[in-house]
Coordinates of C-alpha atoms and ligand atoms in Angstrom, one line a residue:
M1 CA -24.0 -13.1 -11.1
S2 CA -26.0 -10.9 -8.2
T3 CA -24.0 -8.1 -7.0
S4 CA -24.1 -9.5 -3.5
A5 CA -22.7 -13.1 -5.0
E6 CA -19.9 -10.7 -6.9
L7 CA -19.2 -9.2 -3.5
Q8 CA -18.8 -12.1 -1.5
R9 CA -15.9 -13.5 -3.9
R10 CA -14.4 -10.4 -4.0
R11 CA -11.2 -9.9 -1.7
T12 CA -8.7 -6.8 -2.2
F13 CA -5.4 -6.9 -0.5
A14 CA -2.1 -5.5 -0.6
I15 CA 1.3 -7.5 -0.3
I16 CA 3.8 -5.1 1.6
S17 CA 7.2 -5.4 3.3
H18 CA 10.6 -4.1 3.3
P19 CA 12.4 -4.0 0.0
D20 CA 13.9 -7.2 -0.8
A21 CA 11.9 -9.4 1.5
G22 CA 10.1 -11.2 -1.3
K23 CA 7.1 -8.8 -2.3
T24 CA 7.3 -9.4 -6.0
T25 CA 8.4 -12.6 -6.0
L26 CA 5.5 -13.6 -3.6
T27 CA 3.2 -11.8 -6.4
E28 CA 4.1 -13.4 -8.9
K29 CA 3.5 -16.9 -7.5
F30 CA 0.2 -15.7 -6.7
L31 CA -0.4 -14.9 -10.3
L32 CA 1.0 -18.4 -11.7
F33 CA -1.3 -19.9 -9.3
G34 CA -4.2 -18.0 -10.5
G35 CA -3.1 -18.7 -14.1
A36 CA -2.6 -15.2 -14.5
I37 CA 1.0 -15.8 -16.0
Q38 CA 2.1 -19.0 -17.4
T39 CA 5.6 -19.5 -17.0
A40 CA 6.4 -21.3 -14.0
G41 CA 10.1 -20.3 -14.7
A42 CA 9.5 -16.6 -15.3
V43 CA 10.0 -15.5 -11.4
K44 CA 13.5 -16.2 -11.6
S45 CA 13.8 -14.2 -14.8
N46 CA 14.8 -10.6 -13.8
K47 CA 13.4 -9.3 -17.5
I48 CA 9.8 -10.7 -16.3
K49 CA 10.0 -9.6 -12.9
K50 CA 11.0 -6.2 -13.7
S51 CA 8.3 -6.0 -16.2
T52 CA 5.1 -7.6 -14.9
T53 CA 4.4 -5.7 -11.9
S54 CA 4.7 -1.8 -11.3
D55 CA 7.2 -1.1 -13.8
F56 CA 5.4 1.5 -15.5
M57 CA 7.7 4.3 -15.3
D58 CA 11.3 4.8 -16.9
I59 CA 12.8 5.8 -13.7
E60 CA 11.8 2.8 -12.0
R61 CA 13.6 0.7 -14.4
Q62 CA 16.4 2.7 -14.3
R63 CA 16.7 2.5 -10.3
G64 CA 15.1 -1.2 -10.2
I65 CA 12.7 -0.4 -7.3
S66 CA 8.8 -0.3 -7.3
V67 CA 7.9 3.6 -7.6
A68 CA 4.4 2.8 -8.5
T69 CA 1.6 1.0 -7.2
S70 CA -0.1 -1.8 -9.3
V71 CA -2.8 -3.0 -9.4
M72 CA -3.2 -6.9 -10.3
T73 CA -6.5 -8.9 -10.6
F74 CA -6.9 -13.0 -10.5
E75 CA -9.2 -15.9 -9.9
Y76 CA -8.3 -18.7 -7.7
N77 CA -10.6 -20.9 -6.0
D78 CA -13.8 -19.1 -7.6
T79 CA -12.5 -16.3 -5.4
L80 CA -11.4 -13.0 -7.7
I81 CA -8.4 -11.4 -5.7
N82 CA -7.5 -7.6 -6.4
I83 CA -3.7 -7.5 -5.2
L84 CA -2.4 -4.1 -4.7
D85 CA 1.4 -3.9 -5.1
T86 CA 3.1 -1.3 -2.9
P87 CA 6.4 0.4 -3.5
G88 CA 8.6 -1.0 -0.7
H89 CA 11.2 1.9 -0.7
K90 CA 10.5 4.1 2.3
D91 CA 10.5 7.3 0.1
F92 CA 7.6 6.4 -1.3
A93 CA 5.5 5.6 2.2
E94 CA 2.7 8.0 1.2
D95 CA 2.3 5.9 -1.9
T96 CA 1.6 2.6 0.2
Y97 CA 0.1 4.6 2.8
R98 CA -3.0 6.0 0.7
T99 CA -2.8 2.2 -1.0
L100 CA -3.6 0.5 1.9
T101 CA -6.9 2.7 2.1
A102 CA -8.2 0.9 -0.8
V103 CA -7.5 -2.7 0.6
D104 CA -9.4 -4.7 3.0
S105 CA -6.4 -6.9 4.4
V106 CA -2.7 -7.3 3.9
I107 CA -0.4 -9.7 3.6
L108 CA 3.3 -8.6 5.0
V109 CA 6.0 -10.3 4.0
V110 CA 8.7 -10.7 6.8
D111 CA 12.5 -11.8 5.6
C112 CA 13.5 -15.0 8.0
V113 CA 17.0 -13.9 8.0
K114 CA 16.4 -9.8 8.6
G115 CA 13.6 -10.2 10.6
V116 CA 11.5 -7.3 11.2
E117 CA 12.9 -4.1 9.6
E118 CA 12.3 -0.7 9.7
Q119 CA 9.9 -0.4 6.6
T120 CA 7.8 -3.1 8.1
E121 CA 7.2 -1.5 11.6
K122 CA 6.1 1.9 10.0
L123 CA 3.5 -0.1 7.3
M124 CA 2.5 -2.2 10.4
E125 CA 1.7 0.9 12.4
V126 CA -0.6 2.0 9.2
C127 CA -2.5 -1.2 9.2
R128 CA -3.1 -1.2 13.2
M129 CA -4.6 2.4 13.0
R130 CA -6.7 1.0 10.3
N131 CA -7.8 -2.2 11.9
T132 CA -6.5 -4.2 9.0
P133 CA -6.4 -7.6 9.3
V134 CA -2.7 -8.8 8.4
I135 CA -1.3 -12.0 7.7
I136 CA 2.2 -12.5 7.7
F137 CA 4.7 -14.7 5.3
V138 CA 7.9 -15.5 6.5
N139 CA 9.8 -15.7 3.8
K140 CA 13.2 -17.2 2.5
L141 CA 13.3 -20.5 4.7
D142 CA 15.9 -21.9 2.0
R143 CA 18.2 -19.7 4.0
E144 CA 19.5 -20.1 7.4
G145 CA 17.6 -17.3 9.3
K146 CA 16.7 -16.6 12.7
D147 CA 15.4 -19.1 14.8
P148 CA 11.2 -19.2 14.2
F149 CA 10.5 -19.0 17.6
D150 CA 12.6 -16.0 18.2
L151 CA 11.1 -14.5 14.8
L152 CA 7.4 -14.9 16.3
D153 CA 8.7 -13.1 19.6
E154 CA 10.0 -10.3 17.6
L155 CA 7.2 -10.1 15.0
E156 CA 4.9 -9.5 18.4
E157 CA 6.9 -7.3 19.7
K158 CA 8.0 -5.0 17.0
L159 CA 5.0 -4.8 15.3
T160 CA 2.9 -4.9 18.5
I161 CA 0.4 -7.6 17.3
S162 CA -0.4 -11.2 18.5
V163 CA 0.8 -13.5 16.2
R164 CA -0.3 -17.4 15.7
P165 CA 1.5 -19.8 13.4
L166 CA -0.6 -21.8 11.0
S167 CA 2.7 -23.5 10.1
W168 CA 5.5 -24.2 11.3
P169 CA 9.2 -24.8 9.4
I170 CA 11.2 -27.9 9.4
S171 CA 14.9 -27.0 10.1
M172 CA 15.8 -24.1 7.4
G173 CA 18.7 -23.0 5.3
A174 CA 20.4 -26.1 3.5
R175 CA 18.5 -28.4 5.8
F176 CA 15.3 -27.0 5.3
K177 CA 12.9 -30.0 4.5
G178 CA 9.3 -28.4 4.8
V179 CA 6.6 -27.0 6.7
Y180 CA 4.1 -28.8 8.9
K181 CA 0.5 -27.4 8.3
L182 CA -0.5 -26.7 12.0
I183 CA -4.7 -26.1 10.7
D184 CA -4.9 -29.8 9.3
H185 CA -1.8 -31.7 10.3
S186 CA 0.1 -32.1 7.4
L187 CA 3.3 -32.0 5.9
V188 CA 4.3 -30.5 3.0
L189 CA 7.7 -31.8 1.8
F190 CA 10.1 -29.3 0.3
R191 CA 11.9 -29.5 -2.9
P192 CA 14.5 -27.0 -3.7
G193 CA 14.2 -25.2 -6.7
G194 CA 10.7 -26.5 -7.4
Q195 CA 8.7 -24.6 -10.2
K196 CA 6.0 -26.4 -10.4
I197 CA 2.5 -25.6 -8.9
A198 CA 1.6 -29.0 -6.7
D199 CA 3.6 -29.6 -3.6
D200 CA 4.2 -32.9 -2.2
I201 CA 1.9 -33.0 0.4
L202 CA 1.5 -35.8 3.0
E203 CA -1.6 -36.4 5.6
V204 CA -0.5 -37.0 9.1
N205 CA -3.3 -37.6 11.6
D206 CA -0.9 -38.1 14.6
L207 CA 2.6 -36.2 15.2
S208 CA 3.6 -40.4 16.6
D209 CA 3.3 -41.5 12.8
S210 CA 6.3 -43.0 11.7
I211 CA 6.2 -41.7 8.5
L212 CA 7.6 -38.7 9.7
D213 CA 10.7 -40.4 10.8
D214 CA 10.7 -41.9 7.3
K215 CA 10.7 -38.3 6.1
L216 CA 11.9 -36.4 8.0
G217 CA 15.1 -38.3 9.9
A218 CA 16.2 -36.8 13.2
D219 CA 14.2 -33.8 12.6
A220 CA 11.1 -35.6 13.1
D221 CA 11.5 -35.3 16.7
Q222 CA 12.5 -31.8 17.0
L223 CA 9.2 -30.9 14.9
R224 CA 7.0 -32.9 17.6
E225 CA 8.6 -31.2 20.4
E226 CA 8.1 -27.5 18.9
V227 CA 4.7 -28.0 17.8
E228 CA 3.7 -29.1 21.3
L229 CA 5.1 -25.9 22.4
I230 CA 3.3 -24.4 20.1
E231 CA -0.1 -25.8 20.8
G232 CA 1.1 -25.0 24.8
V233 CA 1.9 -21.5 24.3
Y234 CA -0.2 -19.7 21.5
E235 CA -3.9 -20.1 21.6
P236 CA -6.3 -21.7 19.1
F237 CA -6.6 -19.6 16.0
Q238 CA -9.5 -17.3 16.2
E239 CA -10.8 -15.7 12.9
Q240 CA -12.9 -13.2 14.4
L241 CA -9.4 -11.4 16.2
Y242 CA -7.9 -11.7 12.8
Q243 CA -10.7 -10.0 10.9
E244 CA -10.5 -7.7 13.7
G245 CA -7.0 -6.9 12.9
L246 CA -6.0 -8.0 16.3
L247 CA -4.3 -11.6 15.8
A248 CA -1.9 -12.1 12.8
P249 CA -1.7 -15.5 11.2
V250 CA 1.9 -16.5 10.4
F251 CA 3.2 -18.9 7.5
F252 CA 6.5 -19.7 6.6
G253 CA 8.0 -20.6 3.2
S254 CA 10.3 -19.4 0.4
A255 CA 8.6 -17.6 -2.6
I256 CA 11.2 -18.0 -4.6
N257 CA 10.9 -22.0 -4.6
N258 CA 6.9 -21.7 -4.7
F259 CA 7.1 -23.3 -1.4
G260 CA 4.6 -22.7 1.1
V261 CA 2.3 -20.4 -1.1
R262 CA -0.5 -22.4 -1.8
E263 CA -0.9 -22.9 2.0
L264 CA -1.1 -18.9 2.2
L265 CA -3.2 -18.3 -0.7
D266 CA -5.9 -21.4 0.6
T267 CA -6.0 -19.8 4.0
F268 CA -6.0 -16.3 2.4
T269 CA -9.0 -17.1 0.5
R270 CA -11.0 -18.7 3.3
I271 CA -10.7 -16.0 5.9
A272 CA -9.8 -12.8 4.7
P273 CA -12.3 -10.2 4.6
V274 CA -14.9 -9.2 1.9
P275 CA -14.8 -5.7 0.9
G276 CA -16.2 -4.0 3.9
S277 CA -17.8 -0.6 4.4
R278 CA -16.0 2.6 4.0
E279 CA -16.3 6.1 6.3
A280 CA -17.4 9.0 4.3
D281 CA -17.8 12.7 5.9
I282 CA -21.6 12.2 6.5
R283 CA -22.1 8.6 6.5
E284 CA -20.6 4.9 6.5
V285 CA -20.9 3.7 3.5
K286 CA -22.1 -0.2 3.1
P287 CA -20.7 -2.1 0.0
T288 CA -24.1 -3.7 -0.5
E289 CA -26.0 -0.2 -1.5
D290 CA -27.8 -0.1 -4.9
K291 CA -26.1 3.1 -5.6
F292 CA -22.4 3.3 -7.0
S293 CA -19.6 4.7 -5.2
G294 CA -15.4 4.9 -5.0
F295 CA -12.4 6.9 -4.1
V296 CA -9.9 7.9 -6.1
F297 CA -6.6 6.8 -4.1
K298 CA -4.2 7.1 -6.9
I299 CA -3.0 8.9 -9.9
H300 CA -0.7 7.4 -12.4
A301 CA 0.6 9.5 -15.2
N302 CA 2.0 8.7 -18.4
I303 CA 1.6 4.9 -18.3
D304 CA 2.0 4.9 -22.0
P305 CA 5.0 7.7 -22.5
R306 CA 3.9 8.2 -26.4
H307 CA 0.4 9.8 -25.1
R308 CA 0.0 11.8 -22.1
D309 CA -2.3 9.9 -20.3
R310 CA -3.3 9.7 -16.5
I311 CA -4.7 7.0 -15.0
A312 CA -7.0 7.5 -11.9
F313 CA -7.3 4.3 -9.6
L314 CA -10.7 4.2 -8.0
R315 CA -11.9 1.6 -5.8
V316 CA -15.5 1.0 -6.0
C317 CA -17.1 1.1 -2.6
S318 CA -20.7 0.4 -3.0
G319 CA -22.7 -0.5 -5.9
K320 CA -22.0 -1.6 -9.3
F321 CA -19.7 0.6 -11.8
E322 CA -21.2 0.5 -15.2
R323 CA -19.2 1.9 -18.3
N324 CA -20.5 5.0 -20.4
T325 CA -22.6 5.9 -17.3
F326 CA -22.7 9.3 -16.2
Y327 CA -21.3 9.6 -12.7
H328 CA -21.1 12.5 -9.9
H329 CA -17.7 13.9 -9.3
V330 CA -18.4 15.3 -5.9
R331 CA -15.5 17.8 -5.6
L332 CA -16.3 19.5 -9.0
N333 CA -19.9 19.0 -9.0
K334 CA -19.8 17.7 -12.3
K335 CA -21.0 14.8 -14.4
L336 CA -18.1 12.4 -16.0
R337 CA -19.1 9.3 -18.2
F338 CA -16.2 6.6 -18.7
N339 CA -15.8 4.9 -22.1
S340 CA -13.0 2.8 -21.2
P341 CA -12.2 2.0 -17.5
V342 CA -9.7 -0.6 -17.5
T343 CA -8.7 -3.4 -15.0
F344 CA -4.8 -4.4 -14.9
M345 CA -3.0 -7.2 -15.3
A346 CA 0.8 -6.9 -15.2
Q347 CA 1.5 -4.2 -18.0
S348 CA -1.7 -5.2 -20.1
K349 CA -5.3 -3.1 -19.8
N350 CA -8.5 -4.7 -20.3
I351 CA -11.6 -2.8 -21.0
I352 CA -14.5 -3.6 -18.3
D353 CA -18.1 -2.8 -18.6
E354 CA -18.9 -3.4 -14.8
S355 CA -16.8 -3.5 -11.2
Y356 CA -18.2 -4.1 -7.9
P357 CA -17.0 -3.3 -4.2
G358 CA -13.7 -4.2 -3.9
D359 CA -12.6 -3.9 -7.5
V360 CA -9.7 -1.3 -8.4
I361 CA -10.4 0.3 -11.9
G362 CA -8.4 2.5 -13.8
L363 CA -10.0 5.7 -15.4
Y364 CA -8.4 7.5 -18.1
D365 CA -8.0 11.6 -16.9
T366 CA -7.6 14.6 -18.5
G367 CA -6.9 16.6 -15.4
N368 CA -10.1 16.0 -13.3
F369 CA -8.9 13.8 -11.0
K370 CA -7.0 14.4 -7.5
I371 CA -6.1 12.2 -5.1
G372 CA -9.0 11.7 -2.5
D373 CA -11.8 12.2 -5.1
T374 CA -15.5 10.6 -4.6
L375 CA -17.5 9.7 -7.2
T376 CA -20.8 8.4 -6.5
Q377 CA -24.3 8.2 -8.3
G378 CA -25.4 12.0 -7.0
E379 CA -24.8 11.9 -3.8
A380 CA -22.7 14.7 -2.1
I381 CA -20.5 12.7 0.1
N382 CA -16.5 12.5 0.4
F383 CA -14.9 9.1 1.3
K384 CA -12.4 10.4 4.4
G385 CA -9.0 8.5 5.3
I386 CA -6.8 9.7 2.4
P387 CA -4.7 12.4 4.4
S388 CA -1.5 14.0 3.3
F389 CA 1.1 13.9 6.2
S390 CA 3.8 16.6 6.9
P391 CA 6.8 15.8 4.4
E392 CA 10.3 15.6 5.8
I393 CA 12.3 17.1 3.4
F394 CA 11.1 20.7 2.2
K395 CA 13.1 22.5 -1.0
E396 CA 12.4 25.4 -3.1
L397 CA 11.5 24.6 -6.8
I398 CA 13.3 27.1 -8.7
N399 CA 12.8 27.0 -12.6
L400 CA 15.7 27.3 -14.9
D401 CA 14.1 27.9 -17.9
P402 CA 12.0 31.2 -18.0
M403 CA 10.4 30.2 -21.7
K404 CA 9.0 27.4 -19.7
A405 CA 7.5 28.9 -16.7
K406 CA 3.8 27.4 -17.7
Q407 CA 4.8 24.1 -18.3
M408 CA 6.5 23.9 -15.0
D409 CA 3.7 25.1 -13.1
K410 CA 1.6 22.7 -14.9
G411 CA 4.1 20.0 -14.4
I412 CA 4.4 20.5 -10.7
Q413 CA 0.4 21.1 -10.1
Q414 CA 0.1 17.6 -11.9
L415 CA 2.5 16.0 -9.9
S416 CA 0.9 17.1 -6.7
D417 CA -2.8 16.1 -8.0
E418 CA -0.9 12.7 -8.3
G419 CA 0.4 12.8 -4.6
V420 CA 3.9 12.4 -5.8
V421 CA 4.9 15.6 -3.9
Q422 CA 3.2 18.1 -1.7
L423 CA 3.0 21.6 -2.9
F424 CA 3.1 24.8 -0.5
I425 CA 2.5 28.0 -2.2
Q426 CA 4.1 30.8 -0.4
Q427 CA 3.3 34.5 -0.6
P428 CA 4.8 37.1 -1.9
G429 CA 5.8 35.7 -5.5
N430 CA 4.2 32.5 -5.5
R431 CA 7.2 30.4 -4.2
K432 CA 6.9 26.8 -5.0
I433 CA 7.9 24.9 -1.7
V434 CA 8.1 21.1 -2.4
G435 CA 7.7 18.9 0.2
T436 CA 8.6 14.8 0.0
V437 CA 9.0 11.8 2.3
G438 CA 12.6 11.2 0.8
E439 CA 15.0 12.4 -1.3
L440 CA 14.4 10.2 -4.3
Q441 CA 11.0 11.9 -4.9
F442 CA 13.3 14.8 -6.0
D443 CA 15.0 12.6 -8.5
V444 CA 11.5 11.6 -10.0
I445 CA 10.3 15.2 -10.0
T446 CA 13.2 16.5 -11.9
H447 CA 13.0 13.5 -14.4
R448 CA 9.3 13.8 -14.7
L449 CA 9.3 17.8 -15.4
K450 CA 12.0 17.3 -17.9
H451 CA 10.5 14.6 -19.7
E452 CA 6.8 15.0 -19.6
Y453 CA 6.7 19.1 -19.4
G454 CA 10.0 19.8 -20.9
A455 CA 10.7 22.3 -17.9
S456 CA 14.3 22.7 -16.2
C457 CA 14.3 22.7 -12.7
R458 CA 16.6 23.2 -9.5
F459 CA 15.8 23.0 -5.8
D460 CA 17.2 24.8 -3.1
Q461 CA 17.1 22.8 0.2
L462 CA 14.9 24.9 2.8
K463 CA 15.5 24.0 6.4
Y464 CA 12.0 23.3 8.0
F465 CA 10.9 20.3 10.2
K466 CA 7.2 20.3 10.0
A467 CA 4.5 21.6 8.0
C468 CA 1.3 21.7 10.5
W469 CA -2.0 22.6 9.0
I470 CA -3.5 25.2 11.1
T471 CA -7.3 25.6 12.4
S472 CA -9.0 27.7 14.9
D473 CA -12.4 28.2 16.2
D474 CA -11.3 31.9 16.2
E475 CA -10.9 33.0 12.8
K476 CA -9.0 36.1 13.9
K477 CA -6.5 34.1 15.7
I478 CA -5.3 32.5 12.5
D479 CA -4.9 36.0 11.1
E480 CA -2.9 37.2 13.6
F481 CA -0.7 34.2 13.6
C482 CA -0.4 34.2 10.0
D483 CA 0.2 38.0 10.5
R484 CA 3.1 37.3 13.2
K485 CA 4.5 34.4 11.3
S486 CA 3.8 35.8 7.7
S487 CA 7.3 34.2 6.2
Y488 CA 6.5 30.7 7.2
I489 CA 3.0 30.5 6.2
A490 CA 1.7 28.7 2.8
L491 CA -1.4 27.3 1.6
D492 CA -1.5 23.4 0.3
K493 CA -3.0 22.3 -2.3
D494 CA -6.5 22.9 -1.4
K495 CA -5.5 26.4 0.0
N496 CA -5.4 25.1 3.9
K497 CA -3.1 27.4 5.9
V498 CA -0.1 25.6 6.8
F499 CA 2.6 26.5 9.2
L500 CA 6.3 25.6 8.1
A501 CA 8.0 25.2 11.0
E502 CA 12.0 25.2 11.6
S503 CA 12.3 23.1 14.2
A504 CA 10.2 21.2 17.2
W505 CA 11.4 23.7 19.6
I506 CA 10.1 26.7 17.4
L507 CA 6.8 24.4 16.8
K508 CA 6.5 24.3 20.5
V509 CA 7.0 28.1 21.1
A510 CA 4.1 28.7 18.8
Q511 CA 2.0 26.3 20.3
D512 CA 2.5 27.7 23.5
D513 CA 2.1 31.4 22.3
F514 CA -1.0 30.4 20.5
P515 CA -3.4 28.2 22.6
D516 CA -6.2 28.8 20.8
I517 CA -4.6 27.6 17.4
V518 CA -4.7 23.7 16.7
F519 CA -1.4 22.7 14.9
H520 CA -2.5 19.3 13.1
Q521 CA -0.2 16.8 12.0
N522 CA -2.2 15.8 8.8
S523 CA -4.3 17.9 6.3
E524 CA -7.6 15.7 7.4
F525 CA -7.4 17.7 10.5
K526 CA -7.0 14.3 12.9
T527 CA -3.9 12.6 13.8
T528 CA -4.2 9.2 12.7
L529 CA -0.7 8.6 11.6
P530 CA 2.5 9.3 14.0
V531 CA 4.2 12.2 12.2
K532 CA 7.6 10.2 11.9
Ligands
G4P1 P1 10.9 -6.8 -3.2 O1 9.7 -6.9 -4.1 O2 10.2 -7.4 -1.6 O3 12.0 -5.8 -2.9 O4 11.5 -8.4 -2.9 P2 12.0 -8.9 -4.3 O5 10.5 -10.3 -4.6 O6 12.2 -8.4 -5.5 O7 12.9 -10.2 -3.7 C1 14.1 -10.0 -3.5 C2 15.0 -10.8 -3.9 O8 14.9 -11.9 -3.0 C3 15.2 -11.3 -5.1 O9 16.6 -11.4 -5.1 C4 14.7 -13.0 -5.0 O10 15.0 -13.5 -6.0 C5 15.0 -13.1 -3.7 N1 14.3 -13.8 -2.8 C6 12.9 -13.8 -3.0 N2 12.2 -15.2 -2.4 C7 13.0 -15.8 -1.6 C8 13.4 -17.0 -1.6 O11 12.4 -17.7 -0.9 N3 14.8 -17.5 -0.9 C9 15.6 -16.7 -1.5 N4 16.6 -17.4 -1.1 N5 15.6 -15.7 -2.3 C10 14.4 -15.0 -2.2 P3 17.7 -10.5 -6.2 O12 18.8 -11.6 -6.1 O13 17.7 -9.3 -5.6 O14 16.6 -10.9 -7.7 P4 16.6 -11.7 -9.1 O15 18.0 -11.5 -9.7 O16 16.5 -13.2 -8.2 O17 15.5 -11.3 -9.8

């Protein structure tokens, strides 16, 4: 198959949701449809559920939350689908943001009982800023949830995006009967607990068809009224608006019952964008270009705890990636060759010979990669869009075992390269200030430093409010500022200067006193995301 044909059949997307909305369950149903897993009943089993997806780390097993982001590839209707799973837990939000840089579209899962939750709103903000096309799946219709019209209003209001239902639920909870597909006017009837892949579908040419009354009883008239209302209120679905990230089609269903999933997947494969162009520092890179390029958006250590292996997850952006070929590591200005690049399917990894734009491959790494690194066939370009954001919590890392100082240094450095933490070094004394989005990450760090590097540590809370990257056209101003505020200046992993502000007021005073200095909210020196 030609590179362009390979490109055309690829769809790379992430499923995102507030924890517990059903992201994992939906992912597994997708895999079932794609034949990537065989056990239809497996989805109900905790064992399979907890070990099929992103369960690479011990700590995740202990906590039962998705710490890691994993990648799964399967084929459906001749389409090659790469799903990037994301941790729903807010403490790992940065990991999710980075993953969103590597996808072309998103499926957002919302629980019909809970509606739009906090994490959903934040994730959607990231999608909106990147104009990522979003399809919404309203899940758990087998439960008594919010009124579907209210839900649509809530989606529009809280997610600040226009929505357009493409399927419509017929009642819900114990009375849930199925969905009416607004796209092709067919009725899909619900059978609770159905684990089979095929649904019962009835073609209905006309809503006045008496078959509706036979199958739905009193709910038939209500459906007729609601469909009329929808068609009156909502504009017909426009694919173009979806592709531009302005309009989100909405599906209703129940992932656990395997209901509404096929409609979602069919529409997804039809309308979701193929791998698109990517912004690099000096130019835009098109997927159709002959020469290979890609960037690392995630690094995962110790997938197999018996070996100290790291895997860098690379999104292929252009050309064809080939095994055993030398590529140019732009930051290190070094040639690297990979003899066992892998793709992922649940916990199994398969060595691949070639990959195409949209694919995510795992490269075994001995410490060459940092998040954001670019590989090319020689050109010195750097892909943009993987900034660090100001952490929310800051603590000083204190080594508890002087004999293990080297191990701790190495460990925290690697965790910083992986993007698990942000490390700021402050002088004098090489103080290590660790910044994270959530408390949970400190547990992860302590656990990993102990188990992977044999280093014991403690964290002392610091009262910082924000880390701001500082730049100025006038270097002297920076020097002056750093002299004046020396105890609040630190260097980030790339040796950029950062001002650690203790409060919003202190930050404001600093800005007022030093108008020639720009206080950046993220490490890419342009604010693309709110610092919240
Ligand atoms: P997440 O990845 O978004 O965190 O959610 P996950 O799929 O783990 O689902 C969260 C819980 O919601 C699970 O129950 C799951 O079985 C349930 N669930 C998913 N889809 C549906 C649905 O369509 N209807 C109903 N009623 N429940 C659904 P759990 O008790 O936390 O786990 P488990 O013991 O069932 O595995």
